[in-house]
CSV table of C-alpha atoms in Angstrom, one decimal:
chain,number,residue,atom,x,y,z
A,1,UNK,CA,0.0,0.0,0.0
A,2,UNK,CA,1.2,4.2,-1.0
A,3,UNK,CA,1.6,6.6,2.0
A,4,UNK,CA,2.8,9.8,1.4
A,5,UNK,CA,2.9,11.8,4.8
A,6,UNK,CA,3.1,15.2,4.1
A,7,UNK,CA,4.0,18.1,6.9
A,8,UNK,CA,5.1,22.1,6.7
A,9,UNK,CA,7.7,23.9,8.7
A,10,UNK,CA,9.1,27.1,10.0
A,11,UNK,CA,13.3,27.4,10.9
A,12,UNK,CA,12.3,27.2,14.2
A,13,UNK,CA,10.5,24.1,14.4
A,14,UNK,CA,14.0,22.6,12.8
A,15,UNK,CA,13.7,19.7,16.3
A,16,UNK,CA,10.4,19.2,15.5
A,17,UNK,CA,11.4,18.1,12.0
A,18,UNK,CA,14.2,15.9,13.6
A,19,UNK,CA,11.2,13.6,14.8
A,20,UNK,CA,9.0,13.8,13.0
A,21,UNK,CA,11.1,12.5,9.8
A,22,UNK,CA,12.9,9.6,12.1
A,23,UNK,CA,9.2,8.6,13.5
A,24,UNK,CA,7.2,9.2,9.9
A,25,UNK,CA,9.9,7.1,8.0
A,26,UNK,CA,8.9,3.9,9.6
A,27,UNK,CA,5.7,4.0,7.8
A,28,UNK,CA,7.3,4.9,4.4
A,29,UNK,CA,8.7,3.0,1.7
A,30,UNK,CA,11.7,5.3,1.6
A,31,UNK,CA,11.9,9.2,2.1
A,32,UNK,CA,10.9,9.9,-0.5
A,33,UNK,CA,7.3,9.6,0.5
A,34,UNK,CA,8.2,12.3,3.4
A,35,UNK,CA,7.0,15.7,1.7
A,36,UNK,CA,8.6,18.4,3.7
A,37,UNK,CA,7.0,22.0,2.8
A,38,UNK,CA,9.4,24.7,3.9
A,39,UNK,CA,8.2,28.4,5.1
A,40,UNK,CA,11.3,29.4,4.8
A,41,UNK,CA,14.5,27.6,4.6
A,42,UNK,CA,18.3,27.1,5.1
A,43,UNK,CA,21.3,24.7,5.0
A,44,UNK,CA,20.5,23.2,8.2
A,45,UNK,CA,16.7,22.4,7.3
A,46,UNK,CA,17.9,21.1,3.9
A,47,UNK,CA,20.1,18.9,5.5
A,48,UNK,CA,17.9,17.1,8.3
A,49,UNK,CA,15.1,16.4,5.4
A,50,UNK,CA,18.2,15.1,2.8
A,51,UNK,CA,16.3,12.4,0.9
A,52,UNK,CA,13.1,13.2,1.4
A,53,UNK,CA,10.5,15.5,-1.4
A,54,UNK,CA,10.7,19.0,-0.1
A,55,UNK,CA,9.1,22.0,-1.1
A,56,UNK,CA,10.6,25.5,-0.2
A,57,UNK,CA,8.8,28.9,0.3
A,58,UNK,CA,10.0,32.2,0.2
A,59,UNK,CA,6.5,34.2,0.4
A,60,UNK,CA,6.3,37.8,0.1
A,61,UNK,CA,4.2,40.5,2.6
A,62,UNK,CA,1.7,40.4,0.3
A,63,UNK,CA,1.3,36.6,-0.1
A,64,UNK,CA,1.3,35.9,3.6
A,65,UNK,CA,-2.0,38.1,3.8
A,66,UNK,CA,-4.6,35.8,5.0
A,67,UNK,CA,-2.4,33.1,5.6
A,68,UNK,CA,-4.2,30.6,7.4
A,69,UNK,CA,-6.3,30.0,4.4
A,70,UNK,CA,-4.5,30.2,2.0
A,71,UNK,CA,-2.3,27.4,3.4
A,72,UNK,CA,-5.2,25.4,3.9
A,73,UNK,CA,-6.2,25.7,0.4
A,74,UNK,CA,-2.5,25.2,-0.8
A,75,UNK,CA,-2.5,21.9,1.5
A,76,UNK,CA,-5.8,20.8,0.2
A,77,UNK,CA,-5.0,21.0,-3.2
A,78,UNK,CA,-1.6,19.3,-2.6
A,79,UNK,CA,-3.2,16.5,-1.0
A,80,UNK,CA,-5.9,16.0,-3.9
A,81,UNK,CA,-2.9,15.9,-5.9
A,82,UNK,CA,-1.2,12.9,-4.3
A,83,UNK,CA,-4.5,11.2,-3.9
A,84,UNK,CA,-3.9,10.3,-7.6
A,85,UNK,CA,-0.8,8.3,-6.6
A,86,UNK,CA,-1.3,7.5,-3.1
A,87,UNK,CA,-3.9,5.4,-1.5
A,88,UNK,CA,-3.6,8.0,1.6
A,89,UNK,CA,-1.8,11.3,2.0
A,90,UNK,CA,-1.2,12.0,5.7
A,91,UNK,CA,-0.8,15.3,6.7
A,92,UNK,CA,0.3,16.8,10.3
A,93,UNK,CA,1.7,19.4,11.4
A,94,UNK,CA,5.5,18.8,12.3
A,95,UNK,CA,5.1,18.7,16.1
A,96,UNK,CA,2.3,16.0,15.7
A,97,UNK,CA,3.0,12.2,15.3
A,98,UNK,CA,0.2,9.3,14.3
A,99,UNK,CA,0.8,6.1,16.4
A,100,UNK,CA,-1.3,2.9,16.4
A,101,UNK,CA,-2.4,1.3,19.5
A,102,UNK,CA,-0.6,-1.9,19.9
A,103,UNK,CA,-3.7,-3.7,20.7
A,104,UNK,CA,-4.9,-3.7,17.1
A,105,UNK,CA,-2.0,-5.9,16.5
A,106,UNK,CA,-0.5,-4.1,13.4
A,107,UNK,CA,1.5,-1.9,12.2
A,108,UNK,CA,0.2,1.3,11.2
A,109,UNK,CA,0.3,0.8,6.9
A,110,UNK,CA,-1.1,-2.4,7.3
A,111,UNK,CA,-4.2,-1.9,9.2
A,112,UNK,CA,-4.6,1.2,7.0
A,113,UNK,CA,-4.6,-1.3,4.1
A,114,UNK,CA,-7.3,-3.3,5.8
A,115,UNK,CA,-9.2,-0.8,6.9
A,116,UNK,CA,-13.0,-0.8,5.6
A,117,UNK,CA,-14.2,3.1,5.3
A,118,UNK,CA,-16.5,5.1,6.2
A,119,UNK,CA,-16.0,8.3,4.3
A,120,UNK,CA,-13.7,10.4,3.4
A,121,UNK,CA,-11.3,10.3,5.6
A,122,UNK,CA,-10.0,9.2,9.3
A,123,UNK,CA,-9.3,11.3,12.3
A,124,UNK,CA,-6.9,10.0,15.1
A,125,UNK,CA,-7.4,10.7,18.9
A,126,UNK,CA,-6.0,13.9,19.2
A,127,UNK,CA,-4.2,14.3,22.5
A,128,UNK,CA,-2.4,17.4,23.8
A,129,UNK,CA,1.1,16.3,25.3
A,130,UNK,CA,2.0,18.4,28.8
A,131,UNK,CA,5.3,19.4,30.3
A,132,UNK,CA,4.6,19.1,33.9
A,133,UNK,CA,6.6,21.6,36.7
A,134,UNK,CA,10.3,21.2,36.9
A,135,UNK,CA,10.3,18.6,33.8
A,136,UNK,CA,14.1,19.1,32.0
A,137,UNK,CA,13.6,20.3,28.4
A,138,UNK,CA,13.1,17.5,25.7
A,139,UNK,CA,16.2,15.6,24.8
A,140,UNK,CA,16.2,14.8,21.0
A,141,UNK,CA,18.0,11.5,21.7
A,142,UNK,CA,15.2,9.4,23.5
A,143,UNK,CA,12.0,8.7,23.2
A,144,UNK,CA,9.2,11.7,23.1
A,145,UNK,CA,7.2,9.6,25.1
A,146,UNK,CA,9.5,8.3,27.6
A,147,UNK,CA,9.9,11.9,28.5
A,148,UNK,CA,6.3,13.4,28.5
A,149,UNK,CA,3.6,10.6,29.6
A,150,UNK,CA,0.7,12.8,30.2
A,151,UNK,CA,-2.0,14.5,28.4
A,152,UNK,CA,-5.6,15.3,27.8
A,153,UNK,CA,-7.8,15.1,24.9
A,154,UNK,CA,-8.5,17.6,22.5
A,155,UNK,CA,-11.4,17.6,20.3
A,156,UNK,CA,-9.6,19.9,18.0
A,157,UNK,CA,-6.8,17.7,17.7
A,158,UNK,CA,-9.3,14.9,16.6
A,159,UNK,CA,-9.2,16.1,13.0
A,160,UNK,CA,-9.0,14.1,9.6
A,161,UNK,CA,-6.1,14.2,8.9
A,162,UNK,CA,-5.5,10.9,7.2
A,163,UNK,CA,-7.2,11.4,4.2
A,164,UNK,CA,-8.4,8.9,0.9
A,165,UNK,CA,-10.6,10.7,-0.9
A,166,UNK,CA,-10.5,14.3,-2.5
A,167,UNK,CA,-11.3,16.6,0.0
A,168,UNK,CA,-13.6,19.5,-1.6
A,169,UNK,CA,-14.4,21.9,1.2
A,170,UNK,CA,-13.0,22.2,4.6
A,171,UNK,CA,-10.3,23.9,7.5
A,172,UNK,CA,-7.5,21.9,9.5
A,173,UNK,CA,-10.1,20.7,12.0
A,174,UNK,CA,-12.7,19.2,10.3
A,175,UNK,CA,-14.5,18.7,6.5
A,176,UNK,CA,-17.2,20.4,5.1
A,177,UNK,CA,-20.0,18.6,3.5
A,178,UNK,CA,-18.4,14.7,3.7
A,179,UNK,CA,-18.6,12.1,6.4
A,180,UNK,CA,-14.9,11.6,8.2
A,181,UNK,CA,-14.7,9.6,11.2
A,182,UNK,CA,-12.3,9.5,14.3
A,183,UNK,CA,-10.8,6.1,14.8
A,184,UNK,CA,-10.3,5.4,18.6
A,185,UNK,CA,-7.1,2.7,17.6
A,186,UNK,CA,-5.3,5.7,16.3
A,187,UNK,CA,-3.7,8.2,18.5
A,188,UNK,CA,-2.1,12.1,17.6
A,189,UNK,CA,0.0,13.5,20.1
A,190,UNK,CA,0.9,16.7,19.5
A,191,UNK,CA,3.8,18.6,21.2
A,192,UNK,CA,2.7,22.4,21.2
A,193,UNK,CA,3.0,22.1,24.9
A,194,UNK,CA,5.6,19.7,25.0
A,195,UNK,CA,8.3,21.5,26.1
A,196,UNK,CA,8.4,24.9,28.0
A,197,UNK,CA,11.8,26.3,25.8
A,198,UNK,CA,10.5,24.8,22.3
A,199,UNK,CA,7.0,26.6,23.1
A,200,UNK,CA,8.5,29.5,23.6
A,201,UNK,CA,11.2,29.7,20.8
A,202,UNK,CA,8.2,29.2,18.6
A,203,UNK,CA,6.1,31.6,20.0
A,204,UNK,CA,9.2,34.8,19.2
A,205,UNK,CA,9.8,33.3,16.0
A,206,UNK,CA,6.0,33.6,15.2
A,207,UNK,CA,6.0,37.1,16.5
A,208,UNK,CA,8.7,38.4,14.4
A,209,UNK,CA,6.7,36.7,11.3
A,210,UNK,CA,3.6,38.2,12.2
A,211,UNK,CA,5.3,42.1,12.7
A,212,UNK,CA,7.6,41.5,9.7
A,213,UNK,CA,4.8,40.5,7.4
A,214,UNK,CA,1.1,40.3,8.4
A,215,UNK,CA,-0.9,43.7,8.9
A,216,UNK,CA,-3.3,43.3,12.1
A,217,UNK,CA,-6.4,43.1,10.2
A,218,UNK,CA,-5.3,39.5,8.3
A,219,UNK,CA,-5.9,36.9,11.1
A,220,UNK,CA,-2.9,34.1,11.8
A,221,UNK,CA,-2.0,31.5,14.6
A,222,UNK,CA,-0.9,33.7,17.3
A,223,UNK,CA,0.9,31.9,20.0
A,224,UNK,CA,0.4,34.6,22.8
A,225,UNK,CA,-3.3,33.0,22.3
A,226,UNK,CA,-1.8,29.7,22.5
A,227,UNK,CA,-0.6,30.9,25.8
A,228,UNK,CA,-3.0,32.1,27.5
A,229,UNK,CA,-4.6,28.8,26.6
A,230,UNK,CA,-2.2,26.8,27.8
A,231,UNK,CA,-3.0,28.6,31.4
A,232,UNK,CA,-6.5,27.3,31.7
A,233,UNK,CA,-6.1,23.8,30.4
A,234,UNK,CA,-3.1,23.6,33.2
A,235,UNK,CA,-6.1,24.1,35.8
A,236,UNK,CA,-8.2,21.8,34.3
A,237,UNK,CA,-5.4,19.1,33.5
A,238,UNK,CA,-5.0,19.2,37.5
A,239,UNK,CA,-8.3,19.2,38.9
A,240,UNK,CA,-9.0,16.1,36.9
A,241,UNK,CA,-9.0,12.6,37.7
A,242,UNK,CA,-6.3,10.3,36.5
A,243,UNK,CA,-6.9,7.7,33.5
A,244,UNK,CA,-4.6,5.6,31.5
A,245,UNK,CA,-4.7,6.1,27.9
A,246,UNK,CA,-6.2,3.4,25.8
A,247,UNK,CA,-9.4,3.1,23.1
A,248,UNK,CA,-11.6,1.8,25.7
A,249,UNK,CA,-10.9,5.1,27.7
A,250,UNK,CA,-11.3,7.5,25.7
A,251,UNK,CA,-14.3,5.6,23.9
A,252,UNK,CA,-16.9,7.7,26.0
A,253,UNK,CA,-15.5,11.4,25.5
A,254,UNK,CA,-14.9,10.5,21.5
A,255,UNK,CA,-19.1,10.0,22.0
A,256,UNK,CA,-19.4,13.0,23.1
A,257,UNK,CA,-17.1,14.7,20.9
A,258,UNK,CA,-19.2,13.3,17.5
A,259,UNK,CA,-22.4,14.7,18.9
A,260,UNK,CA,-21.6,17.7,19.9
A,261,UNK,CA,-20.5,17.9,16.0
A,262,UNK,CA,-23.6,16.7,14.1
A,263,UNK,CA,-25.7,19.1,16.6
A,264,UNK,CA,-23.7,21.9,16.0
A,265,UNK,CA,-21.9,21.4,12.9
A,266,UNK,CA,-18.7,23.1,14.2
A,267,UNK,CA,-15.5,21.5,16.1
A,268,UNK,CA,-14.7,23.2,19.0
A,269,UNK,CA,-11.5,23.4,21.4
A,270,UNK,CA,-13.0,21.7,24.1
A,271,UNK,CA,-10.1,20.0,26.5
A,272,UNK,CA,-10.8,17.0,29.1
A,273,UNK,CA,-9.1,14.5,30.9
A,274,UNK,CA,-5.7,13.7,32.6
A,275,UNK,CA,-4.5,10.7,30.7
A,276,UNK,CA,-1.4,8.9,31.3
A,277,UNK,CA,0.5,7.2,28.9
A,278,UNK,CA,1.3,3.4,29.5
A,279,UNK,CA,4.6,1.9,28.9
A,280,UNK,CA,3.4,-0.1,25.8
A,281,UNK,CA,3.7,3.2,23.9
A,282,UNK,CA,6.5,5.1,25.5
A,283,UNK,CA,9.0,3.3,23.1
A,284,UNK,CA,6.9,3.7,19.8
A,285,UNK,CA,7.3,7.1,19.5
């Protein structure tokens, strides 16, 4: 079975690149089905994604007006693209990562390949990884999970991103007029709030995007958002009872998450749970 995984990047998400080629490339044939897109780019990005298909960027003011959507159409239309050679395009952002539960008994490509459908595309679990007090900065050498073993769910996160059929209408968190479904084997961490210095390196290097190119009327990701958010899910994340991470626990808040969808039609940012991740994982990713 054809994967291409498919992922965009700024200079300062350069560690964030480190994984997630060495954890996507496991589900390749070769790198070559690793598309790297590249906001910007220099030696040292060009040499951690060597081998793999790489698109590079240099945008202008006046392109990076309205970025958000245009990327999403850009993405979109890449994806459709690929869909003509690959049975599934995969795209994440570069500090997310796709990982099968090892209870399904498979590796991620095959029970892809197996996998009976129900529209147009699948959604992992999305889960929100936490740095918790006095937790040392990631070390790129071991194990993402070995380092960070908690979360909570994100119904954001829960988006359909694993995609098999054209996608016609739609933003990063959800499609517009076509059935996708969230598969409870299939887990995204992402690493936003990871680690403390990464977060933070991110957040400057957005900020001098943002006042070098973006006029305050043209809406963007703005990470001083991102913190403030990060503040209240802390409180929540602590007040909330323990679980350990697995389909059947998260089975009842995916329930949830669905209808509050189909009644309202939008996804929201809704956080919940204090999950802990069990040792069958840590060394899978």
């Amino acid at each position: 079975m054809s994967i291409l995984l498919l992922t965009m990047c700024h200079q300062a998400d350069i560690e964030w690149l480190r994984r997630w080629i060495a954890h996507n490339e496991k589900f390749a044939k070769n790198r070559g089905d690793l598309m790297v897109i590249m906001d910007g780019y220099s030696a040292e990005m060009d040499a951690v994604a060597k081998g793999c298909s790489v698109i590079k960027l240099s945008l202008s003011a006046e392109q990076r007006s309205n970025f958000d959507r245009k990327r999403l159409i850009f993405i979109h239309k890449i994806i459709n693209s690929f869909l003509n050679l690959y049975r599934y395009v995969v795209f994440t952002d570069v500090d997310e990562f796709i990982l099968l539960h090892p209870d399904s008994g498979k590796d991620l490509v095959c029970y892809l390949d197996e996998k009976e459908h129900d529209g147009i595309a699948l959604s992992p679990v999305g889960l929100e990884l936490l740095f918790q007090q006095n937790d040392p900065p990631l070390n790129p050498d071991l194990p993402l999970l070995k380092q960070r073993q908690y979360g909570f769910l994100s119904e954001a996160y829960c988006k359909p991103c694993i995609v098999h059929r054209n996608i016609k209408r739609g933003h990063q968190h959800k499609i517009v007029g076509d059935k996708w479904t969230i598969d409870n084997n299939i887990f995204l961490f992402h690493g936003k709030f990871a680690d403390e210095n990464l977060f933070e390196e991110r957040r400057i290097e957005r900020h001098k995007t943002k006042e070098k190119y973006i006029s305050k009327q043209h809406r963007t990701w703005d990470y001083d958002v991102a913190e403030r958010e990060l503040r209240r899910v802390v409180r929540r994340f602590l007040s909330s009872e323990e679980e350990v991470l697995s389909p059947r626990t998260v089975e009842p808040y995916l329930v949830d998450f669905k209808r509050e969808r189909e009644e309202t039609g939008r996804v929201s940012f809704k956080t919940i749970g204090r999950f802990r991740i069990p040792e069958e994982l840590t060394d899978l990713l």
